[in-house]
XYZ file of C-alpha atoms in Angstrom:
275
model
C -1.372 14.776 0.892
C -5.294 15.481 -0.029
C -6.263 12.110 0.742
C -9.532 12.395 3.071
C -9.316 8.827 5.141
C -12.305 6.576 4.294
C -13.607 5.110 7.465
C -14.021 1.514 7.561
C -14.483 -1.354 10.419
C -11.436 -3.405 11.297
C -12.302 -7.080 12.499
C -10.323 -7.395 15.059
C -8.821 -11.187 15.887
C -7.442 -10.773 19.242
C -8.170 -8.674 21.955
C -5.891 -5.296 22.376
C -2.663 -5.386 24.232
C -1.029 -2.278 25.612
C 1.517 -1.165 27.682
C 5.134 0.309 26.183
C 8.389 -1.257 26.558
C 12.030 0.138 26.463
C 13.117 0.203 22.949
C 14.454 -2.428 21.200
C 17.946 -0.591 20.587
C 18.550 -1.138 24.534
C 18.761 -4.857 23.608
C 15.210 -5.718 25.031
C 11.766 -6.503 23.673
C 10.032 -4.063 21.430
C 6.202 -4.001 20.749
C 6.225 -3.947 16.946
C 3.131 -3.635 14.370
C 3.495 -5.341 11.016
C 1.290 -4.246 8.071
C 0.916 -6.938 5.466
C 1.973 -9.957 7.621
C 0.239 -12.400 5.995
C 2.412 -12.063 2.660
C 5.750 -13.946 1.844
C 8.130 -10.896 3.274
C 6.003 -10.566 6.319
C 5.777 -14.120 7.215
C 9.654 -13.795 7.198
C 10.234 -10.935 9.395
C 7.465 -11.924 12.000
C 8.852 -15.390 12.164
C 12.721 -13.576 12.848
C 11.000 -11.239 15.410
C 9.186 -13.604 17.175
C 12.226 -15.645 17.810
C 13.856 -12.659 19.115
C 10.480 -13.066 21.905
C 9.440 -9.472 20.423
C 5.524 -8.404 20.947
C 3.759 -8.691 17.868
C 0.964 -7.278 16.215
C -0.034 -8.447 12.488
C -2.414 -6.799 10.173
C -3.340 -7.908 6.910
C -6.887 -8.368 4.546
C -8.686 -11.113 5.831
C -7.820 -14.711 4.763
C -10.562 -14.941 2.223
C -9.687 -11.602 0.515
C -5.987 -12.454 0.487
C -6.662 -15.911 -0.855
C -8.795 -14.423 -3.573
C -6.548 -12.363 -4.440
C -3.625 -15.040 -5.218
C -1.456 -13.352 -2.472
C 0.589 -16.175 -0.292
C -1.757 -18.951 -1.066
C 0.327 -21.699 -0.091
C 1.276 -20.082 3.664
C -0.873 -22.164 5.936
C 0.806 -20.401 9.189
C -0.392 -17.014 7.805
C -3.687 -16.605 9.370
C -1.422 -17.368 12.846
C 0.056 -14.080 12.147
C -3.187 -11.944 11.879
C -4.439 -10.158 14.936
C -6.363 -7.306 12.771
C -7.937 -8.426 9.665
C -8.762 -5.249 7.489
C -7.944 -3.340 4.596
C -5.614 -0.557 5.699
C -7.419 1.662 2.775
C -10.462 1.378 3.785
C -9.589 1.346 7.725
C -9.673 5.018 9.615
C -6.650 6.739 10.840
C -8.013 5.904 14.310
C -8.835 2.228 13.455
C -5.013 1.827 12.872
C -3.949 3.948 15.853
C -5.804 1.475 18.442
C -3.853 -1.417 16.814
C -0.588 0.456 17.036
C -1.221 1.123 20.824
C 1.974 0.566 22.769
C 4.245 0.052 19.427
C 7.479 1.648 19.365
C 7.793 0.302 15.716
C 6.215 -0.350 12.845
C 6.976 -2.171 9.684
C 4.603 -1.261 6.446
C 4.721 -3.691 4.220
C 0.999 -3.598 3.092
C 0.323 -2.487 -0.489
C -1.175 -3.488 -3.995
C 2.348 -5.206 -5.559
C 0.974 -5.489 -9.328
C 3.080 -3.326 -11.541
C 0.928 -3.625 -13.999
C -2.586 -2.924 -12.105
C -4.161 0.757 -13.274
C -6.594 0.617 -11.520
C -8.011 3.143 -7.940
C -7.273 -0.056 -5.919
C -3.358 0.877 -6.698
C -3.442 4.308 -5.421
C -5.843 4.094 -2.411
C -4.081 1.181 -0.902
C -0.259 2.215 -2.180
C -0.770 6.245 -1.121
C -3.610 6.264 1.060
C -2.831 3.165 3.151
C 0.635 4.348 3.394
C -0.444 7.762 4.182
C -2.774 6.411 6.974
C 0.037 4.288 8.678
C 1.811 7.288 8.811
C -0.560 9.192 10.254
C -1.474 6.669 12.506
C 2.424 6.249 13.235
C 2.332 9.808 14.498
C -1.068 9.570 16.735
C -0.150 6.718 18.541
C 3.447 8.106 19.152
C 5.599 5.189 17.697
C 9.102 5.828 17.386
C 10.065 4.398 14.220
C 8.736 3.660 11.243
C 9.825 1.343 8.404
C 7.925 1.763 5.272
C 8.672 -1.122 2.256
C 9.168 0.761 -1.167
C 10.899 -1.207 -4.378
C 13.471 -1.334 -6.868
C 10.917 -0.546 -9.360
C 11.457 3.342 -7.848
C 14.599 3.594 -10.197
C 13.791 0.635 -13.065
C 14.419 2.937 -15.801
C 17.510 4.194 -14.884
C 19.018 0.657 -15.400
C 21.117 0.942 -18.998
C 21.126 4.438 -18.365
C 23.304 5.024 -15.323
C 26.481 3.405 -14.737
C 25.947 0.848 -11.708
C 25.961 0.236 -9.312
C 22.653 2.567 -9.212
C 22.340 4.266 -5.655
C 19.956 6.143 -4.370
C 21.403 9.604 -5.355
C 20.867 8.857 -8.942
C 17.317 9.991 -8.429
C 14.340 7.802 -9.606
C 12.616 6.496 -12.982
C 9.554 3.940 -12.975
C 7.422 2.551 -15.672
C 4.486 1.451 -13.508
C 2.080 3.260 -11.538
C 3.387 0.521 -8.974
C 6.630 2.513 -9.090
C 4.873 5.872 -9.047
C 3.233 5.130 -5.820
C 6.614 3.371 -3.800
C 7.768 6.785 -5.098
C 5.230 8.729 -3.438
C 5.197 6.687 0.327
C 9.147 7.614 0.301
C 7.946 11.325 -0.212
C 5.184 10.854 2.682
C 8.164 9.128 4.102
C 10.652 12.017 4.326
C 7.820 14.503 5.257
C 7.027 12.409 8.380
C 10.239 12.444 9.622
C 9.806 15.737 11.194
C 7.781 13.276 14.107
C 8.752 9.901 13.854
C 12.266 8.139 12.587
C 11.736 6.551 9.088
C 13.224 4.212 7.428
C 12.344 3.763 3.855
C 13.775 0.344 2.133
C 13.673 0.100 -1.906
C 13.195 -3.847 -1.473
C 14.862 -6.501 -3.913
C 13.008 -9.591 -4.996
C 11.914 -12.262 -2.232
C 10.582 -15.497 -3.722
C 9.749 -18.539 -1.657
C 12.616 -20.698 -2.791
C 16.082 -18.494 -2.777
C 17.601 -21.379 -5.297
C 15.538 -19.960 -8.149
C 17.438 -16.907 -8.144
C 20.250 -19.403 -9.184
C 18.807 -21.242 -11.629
C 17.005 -18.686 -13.773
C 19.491 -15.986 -13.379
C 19.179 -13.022 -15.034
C 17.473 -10.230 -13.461
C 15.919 -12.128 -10.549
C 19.703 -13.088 -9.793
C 20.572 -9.613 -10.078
C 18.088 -8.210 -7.756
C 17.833 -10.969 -5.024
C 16.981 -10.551 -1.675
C 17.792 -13.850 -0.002
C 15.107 -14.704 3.053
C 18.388 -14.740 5.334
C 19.051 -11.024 4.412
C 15.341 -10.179 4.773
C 15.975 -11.235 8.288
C 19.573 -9.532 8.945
C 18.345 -6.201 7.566
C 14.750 -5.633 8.896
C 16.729 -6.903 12.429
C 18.800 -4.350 11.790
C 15.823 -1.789 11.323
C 14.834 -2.600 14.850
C 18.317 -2.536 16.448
C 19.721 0.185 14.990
C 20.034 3.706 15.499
C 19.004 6.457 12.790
C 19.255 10.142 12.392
C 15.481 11.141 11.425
C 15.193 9.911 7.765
C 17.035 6.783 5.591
C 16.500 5.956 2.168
C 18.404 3.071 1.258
C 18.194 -0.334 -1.387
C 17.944 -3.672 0.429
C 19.251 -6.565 -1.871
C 21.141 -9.338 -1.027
C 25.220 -9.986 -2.363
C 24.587 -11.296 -5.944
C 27.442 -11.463 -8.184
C 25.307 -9.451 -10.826
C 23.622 -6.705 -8.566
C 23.682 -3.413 -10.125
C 22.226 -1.589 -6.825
C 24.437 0.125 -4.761
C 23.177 -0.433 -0.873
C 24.944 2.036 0.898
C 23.901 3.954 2.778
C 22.319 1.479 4.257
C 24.891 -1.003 5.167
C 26.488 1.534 6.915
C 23.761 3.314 9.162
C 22.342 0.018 9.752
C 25.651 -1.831 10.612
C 24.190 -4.841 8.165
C 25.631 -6.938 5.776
C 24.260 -9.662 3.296
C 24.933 -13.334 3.620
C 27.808 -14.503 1.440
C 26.827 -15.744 -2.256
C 27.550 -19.268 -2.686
């Protein structure tokens, strides 16, 4: 991609811990880098990892940016989870590579997630940032990488394929939000030539899983229950991949029109039953 990386100055929380461990496939401890920890999704997955005693390293915008910003407001543990406050945009390739030191993993789940922003921010955090992980991915020789992309990759295909929608029926957005999920699975694919990728088009996570109940509809439809955030990003971590995987990650919902194979197969996952 003809992105030149924009160097910037990480604050950095903690000091640096190194060393490599045996993967976490082997059924032991994995070092494992988390972009965007501080939101709803990554407070969810760190918590799930940490219980599993993995070694941890959170990066997110710093606490006043984040706040400002509306994202996870009401997440007092957040700031816990932040070793590396920075802006993964504005970071360098070799900012990024010293926090992934000794990761055999890392899950990207950093990004601009307004649909309906226009604006540069969209495309230097969405592509860039993503491109940068990647990069960084590569440098500091990590052996996996998970990168968070959405249902909003293949929006405007629903009414106009039969579901459930997979992801063979291609891909139609109507947000430069969807353009740029679109693009990281591209930068994705490309990087699996070096590293094993996973990309995941997400479902929706909301704080309280019983509003998917009680409003229905579309957020029914598309739920992603926080137990099933934590069986399937497990799974990431546990499982074995050849090279690339593009799947959908939802949860079981009587109305879901996404198809999540191949997912549930290669990943040996399956959702929670709907009650």
């Amino acid at each position: 991609m003809p992105f030149t990386p924009t160097v910037g100055v990480c604050q950095m929380n903690h000091a640096m811990r190194s060393g490599h461990e045996v993967p976490c496939h082997r059924g032991l401890m994995a070092r494992i880098a988390i972009t965007g920890v501080c939101g709803l999704i990554g407070g969810i997955v760190h918590a799930d990892l940490s219980a599993s005693n993995h070694s941890l390293v959170g990066i997110d915008r710093p606490t006043d940016e984040r706040l400002a910003r509306g994202r996870n407001v009401d997440d007092s543990n957040a700031p816990s989870r932040l070793d590396h406050a920075c802006d993964i945009s504005q970071s360098s390739i070799e900012d990024l590579v010293e926090m992934f030191d000794g990761c055999q993993y890392v899950i990207h789940l950093a990004a601009d997630a307004d649909p309906s922003n226009w604006q540069m921010s969209m495309l230097e955090v969405n592509i860039e940032g993503t491109w940068k992980v990647i990069e960084a991915a590569k440098k500091a020789s990590c052996k996996r990488i998970i990168i968070a992309s959405s249902g909003l990759a293949q929006v405007g295909l629903e009414g106009r394929v039969e579901p459930p929608i997979g992801v063979e029926h291609g891909v139609s957005i109507d947000s430069p939000y969807g353009m740029t999920k679109i693009i990281g699975e591209v930068l994705g694919r490309s990087a699996a030539k070096v590293l094993e990728v996973i990309c995941v088009r997400i479902g929706t996570v909301i704080p309280d899983d019983e509003e998917h109940k009680r409003r229905g509809g579309r957020l029914m439809a598309t739920a992603f229950l926080q137990e099933d955030v934590r069986r399937f990003f497990r799974a990431c971590i546990t499982s074995s991949i050849d090279g690339y995987l593009l799947t959908a990650a939802q949860s079981n919902s009587p109305t879901r029109f996404i198809d999540l194979e191949p997912g549930l197969s290669v990943l040996n996952w399956n959702p929670v039953e709907w009650d």
